[in-house]
């Protein structure tokens, strides 16, 4: 059996299971995941929306956000991540994902508090600090940008980009 044949068989079986029980959350979730893995985001989105109507969990909203992002539906992705965050407000991963979605929509000021909270929780994640520093720069908040780059320099002392940014800020003083 090839991978494609296995996926087709899995899809057929999951659809058959849904024919027997149209509200089977397990079958819906598995079929939505199959659609995501095989690049059929439109079908995955429809199933996820149905699944959310039955069981509004943060993981389903997060997956819906990913599916919407892949389809270029950035406002819908942002809404889905926000709904996920409402259900799991302490998840740094969801906070970061929501912040990235806000940034994709050009909503930089709104993204900063989520990145700041994530940076406090994920103290060893250089990606969050870099994103936060870049946001501060976009808003021309040099003091906060410099502080974020200084934290990054402590985490990654050999990061050339961070060294360059700190050198730029040293010239501005």
mmCIF file of C-alpha atoms in Angstrom:
data_model
loop_
_atom_site.group_PDB
_atom_site.id
_atom_site.type_symbol
_atom_site.label_atom_id
_atom_site.label_comp_id
_atom_site.label_asym_id
_atom_site.label_seq_id
_atom_site.Cartn_x
_atom_site.Cartn_y
_atom_site.Cartn_z
ATOM 1 C CA UNK A 1 0.000 0.000 0.000
ATOM 2 C CA UNK A 2 1.251 3.443 -0.857
ATOM 3 C CA UNK A 3 0.842 6.369 1.475
ATOM 4 C CA UNK A 4 -1.814 7.843 -0.827
ATOM 5 C CA UNK A 5 -3.781 4.568 -0.830
ATOM 6 C CA UNK A 6 -3.599 4.435 2.960
ATOM 7 C CA UNK A 7 -4.855 8.009 3.224
ATOM 8 C CA UNK A 8 -7.688 7.304 0.790
ATOM 9 C CA UNK A 9 -8.666 4.200 2.767
ATOM 10 C CA UNK A 10 -8.527 6.122 6.056
ATOM 11 C CA UNK A 11 -10.708 8.857 4.559
ATOM 12 C CA UNK A 12 -13.205 6.308 3.281
ATOM 13 C CA UNK A 13 -13.427 4.612 6.685
ATOM 14 C CA UNK A 14 -13.776 7.895 8.572
ATOM 15 C CA UNK A 15 -16.523 9.086 6.229
ATOM 16 C CA UNK A 16 -18.276 5.729 6.714
ATOM 17 C CA UNK A 17 -18.009 6.171 10.490
ATOM 18 C CA UNK A 18 -19.528 9.645 10.192
ATOM 19 C CA UNK A 19 -22.334 8.229 8.088
ATOM 20 C CA UNK A 20 -23.208 5.954 11.004
ATOM 21 C CA UNK A 21 -22.771 8.685 13.623
ATOM 22 C CA UNK A 22 -22.722 12.200 12.175
ATOM 23 C CA UNK A 23 -21.697 13.684 15.541
ATOM 24 C CA UNK A 24 -18.769 11.379 16.280
ATOM 25 C CA UNK A 25 -16.212 13.839 17.608
ATOM 26 C CA UNK A 26 -13.360 11.333 17.287
ATOM 27 C CA UNK A 27 -14.135 10.597 13.631
ATOM 28 C CA UNK A 28 -14.555 14.281 12.833
ATOM 29 C CA UNK A 29 -11.269 15.147 14.519
ATOM 30 C CA UNK A 30 -9.376 12.346 12.782
ATOM 31 C CA UNK A 31 -10.836 13.264 9.387
ATOM 32 C CA UNK A 32 -10.018 16.952 9.917
ATOM 33 C CA UNK A 33 -6.429 16.007 10.815
ATOM 34 C CA UNK A 34 -6.215 13.830 7.709
ATOM 35 C CA UNK A 35 -7.398 16.747 5.598
ATOM 36 C CA UNK A 36 -4.794 19.015 7.197
ATOM 37 C CA UNK A 37 -2.009 16.481 6.577
ATOM 38 C CA UNK A 38 -3.039 16.073 2.945
ATOM 39 C CA UNK A 39 -3.339 19.788 2.214
ATOM 40 C CA UNK A 40 -7.124 19.936 1.994
ATOM 41 C CA UNK A 41 -7.586 22.897 4.283
ATOM 42 C CA UNK A 42 -11.015 23.845 2.918
ATOM 43 C CA UNK A 43 -12.463 20.485 3.940
ATOM 44 C CA UNK A 44 -10.610 20.600 7.244
ATOM 45 C CA UNK A 45 -12.047 24.046 7.973
ATOM 46 C CA UNK A 46 -15.622 22.879 7.432
ATOM 47 C CA UNK A 47 -15.126 19.881 9.735
ATOM 48 C CA UNK A 48 -13.379 21.928 12.402
ATOM 49 C CA UNK A 49 -16.192 24.473 12.454
ATOM 50 C CA UNK A 50 -18.701 21.628 12.912
ATOM 51 C CA UNK A 51 -16.520 20.089 15.609
ATOM 52 C CA UNK A 52 -16.211 23.432 17.423
ATOM 53 C CA UNK A 53 -20.001 23.762 17.398
ATOM 54 C CA UNK A 54 -20.155 20.420 19.229
ATOM 55 C CA UNK A 55 -17.122 20.831 21.463
ATOM 56 C CA UNK A 56 -15.477 24.285 21.603
ATOM 57 C CA UNK A 57 -11.959 23.299 22.735
ATOM 58 C CA UNK A 58 -8.833 25.420 22.432
ATOM 59 C CA UNK A 59 -7.039 22.744 20.396
ATOM 60 C CA UNK A 60 -9.779 22.808 17.749
ATOM 61 C CA UNK A 61 -9.683 26.595 17.577
ATOM 62 C CA UNK A 62 -5.871 26.491 17.272
ATOM 63 C CA UNK A 63 -6.075 23.996 14.440
ATOM 64 C CA UNK A 64 -8.750 26.123 12.771
ATOM 65 C CA UNK A 65 -6.356 29.068 13.027
ATOM 66 C CA UNK A 66 -3.623 27.087 11.285
ATOM 67 C CA UNK A 67 -6.028 25.974 8.559
ATOM 68 C CA UNK A 68 -7.276 29.531 7.988
ATOM 69 C CA UNK A 69 -3.696 30.856 7.877
ATOM 70 C CA UNK A 70 -2.745 28.301 5.242
ATOM 71 C CA UNK A 71 -5.689 29.491 3.164
ATOM 72 C CA UNK A 72 -4.632 33.125 3.538
ATOM 73 C CA UNK A 73 -7.645 33.940 5.722
ATOM 74 C CA UNK A 74 -5.663 35.980 8.237
ATOM 75 C CA UNK A 75 -8.561 37.747 10.013
ATOM 76 C CA UNK A 76 -10.337 34.397 10.481
ATOM 77 C CA UNK A 77 -7.109 32.813 11.721
ATOM 78 C CA UNK A 78 -6.697 35.626 14.230
ATOM 79 C CA UNK A 79 -10.269 35.131 15.459
ATOM 80 C CA UNK A 80 -9.698 31.395 15.841
ATOM 81 C CA UNK A 81 -6.481 31.907 17.824
ATOM 82 C CA UNK A 82 -8.215 34.486 20.005
ATOM 83 C CA UNK A 83 -10.979 31.974 20.743
ATOM 84 C CA UNK A 84 -8.322 29.380 21.600
ATOM 85 C CA UNK A 85 -6.663 31.865 23.921
ATOM 86 C CA UNK A 86 -9.971 32.614 25.656
ATOM 87 C CA UNK A 87 -10.277 28.919 26.455
ATOM 88 C CA UNK A 88 -6.629 28.484 27.466
ATOM 89 C CA UNK A 89 -5.386 31.942 28.508
ATOM 90 C CA UNK A 90 -2.179 30.717 30.140
ATOM 91 C CA UNK A 91 -0.781 28.841 27.145
ATOM 92 C CA UNK A 92 2.400 30.570 25.967
ATOM 93 C CA UNK A 93 2.208 28.726 22.665
ATOM 94 C CA UNK A 94 -1.285 30.050 21.925
ATOM 95 C CA UNK A 95 -0.263 33.540 23.052
ATOM 96 C CA UNK A 96 2.668 33.506 20.650
ATOM 97 C CA UNK A 97 0.575 32.134 17.801
ATOM 98 C CA UNK A 98 -2.127 34.730 18.419
ATOM 99 C CA UNK A 99 0.503 37.492 18.511
ATOM 100 C CA UNK A 100 1.972 36.296 15.197
ATOM 101 C CA UNK A 101 -1.506 36.293 13.664
ATOM 102 C CA UNK A 102 -2.081 39.840 14.901
ATOM 103 C CA UNK A 103 1.233 40.849 13.347
ATOM 104 C CA UNK A 104 0.223 39.242 10.054
ATOM 105 C CA UNK A 105 -2.814 41.513 10.084
ATOM 106 C CA UNK A 106 -0.648 44.561 10.837
ATOM 107 C CA UNK A 107 -1.926 44.869 14.400
ATOM 108 C CA UNK A 108 1.491 45.408 16.020
ATOM 109 C CA UNK A 109 0.394 47.336 19.143
ATOM 110 C CA UNK A 110 -2.133 44.625 20.012
ATOM 111 C CA UNK A 111 0.468 41.868 19.645
ATOM 112 C CA UNK A 112 2.998 43.339 22.067
ATOM 113 C CA UNK A 113 1.262 42.460 25.390
ATOM 114 C CA UNK A 114 0.960 38.818 24.319
ATOM 115 C CA UNK A 115 4.608 38.698 23.285
ATOM 116 C CA UNK A 116 5.639 40.368 26.545
ATOM 117 C CA UNK A 117 3.731 37.780 28.592
ATOM 118 C CA UNK A 118 5.194 34.978 26.505
ATOM 119 C CA UNK A 119 8.699 36.384 26.924
ATOM 120 C CA UNK A 120 8.218 36.361 30.699
ATOM 121 C CA UNK A 121 7.074 32.728 30.669
ATOM 122 C CA UNK A 122 9.333 31.445 27.908
ATOM 123 C CA UNK A 123 12.501 33.101 29.200
ATOM 124 C CA UNK A 124 14.797 30.974 27.054
ATOM 125 C CA UNK A 125 12.947 31.374 23.741
ATOM 126 C CA UNK A 126 15.005 33.692 21.520
ATOM 127 C CA UNK A 127 12.342 33.753 18.804
ATOM 128 C CA UNK A 128 9.828 35.453 21.103
ATOM 129 C CA UNK A 129 12.377 38.043 22.199
ATOM 130 C CA UNK A 130 13.415 38.724 18.605
ATOM 131 C CA UNK A 131 9.796 39.159 17.556
ATOM 132 C CA UNK A 132 9.184 41.451 20.521
ATOM 133 C CA UNK A 133 12.263 43.550 19.728
ATOM 134 C CA UNK A 134 11.166 43.882 16.106
ATOM 135 C CA UNK A 135 7.700 44.999 17.221
ATOM 136 C CA UNK A 136 9.190 47.645 19.483
ATOM 137 C CA UNK A 137 11.308 48.841 16.577
ATOM 138 C CA UNK A 138 8.243 49.114 14.328
ATOM 139 C CA UNK A 139 6.645 51.325 16.961
ATOM 140 C CA UNK A 140 9.926 53.245 17.362
ATOM 141 C CA UNK A 141 10.166 52.300 21.023
ATOM 142 C CA UNK A 142 13.968 52.213 21.060
ATOM 143 C CA UNK A 143 14.331 51.780 24.813
ATOM 144 C CA UNK A 144 12.193 48.623 24.912
ATOM 145 C CA UNK A 145 13.735 47.301 21.683
ATOM 146 C CA UNK A 146 17.217 47.737 23.107
ATOM 147 C CA UNK A 147 16.207 45.974 26.350
ATOM 148 C CA UNK A 148 14.826 43.043 24.339
ATOM 149 C CA UNK A 149 18.034 42.855 22.275
ATOM 150 C CA UNK A 150 20.112 42.930 25.469
ATOM 151 C CA UNK A 151 18.152 39.956 26.825
ATOM 152 C CA UNK A 152 18.693 38.214 23.495
ATOM 153 C CA UNK A 153 22.425 38.910 23.682
ATOM 154 C CA UNK A 154 22.549 37.156 27.070
ATOM 155 C CA UNK A 155 20.737 34.143 25.581
ATOM 156 C CA UNK A 156 22.677 34.119 22.330
ATOM 157 C CA UNK A 157 26.012 35.866 22.848
ATOM 158 C CA UNK A 158 27.229 34.885 19.370
ATOM 159 C CA UNK A 159 24.164 36.066 17.435
ATOM 160 C CA UNK A 160 25.556 38.499 14.859
ATOM 161 C CA UNK A 161 22.211 40.177 14.145
ATOM 162 C CA UNK A 162 21.703 40.952 17.817
ATOM 163 C CA UNK A 163 25.237 42.339 18.095
ATOM 164 C CA UNK A 164 24.569 44.585 15.088
ATOM 165 C CA UNK A 165 21.334 45.884 16.580
ATOM 166 C CA UNK A 166 22.972 46.634 19.919
ATOM 167 C CA UNK A 167 25.805 48.429 18.126
ATOM 168 C CA UNK A 168 23.203 50.541 16.268
ATOM 169 C CA UNK A 169 21.538 51.444 19.557
ATOM 170 C CA UNK A 170 24.901 52.300 21.111
ATOM 171 C CA UNK A 171 25.455 54.837 18.310
ATOM 172 C CA UNK A 172 22.071 56.458 18.990
ATOM 173 C CA UNK A 173 22.913 57.281 22.603
#
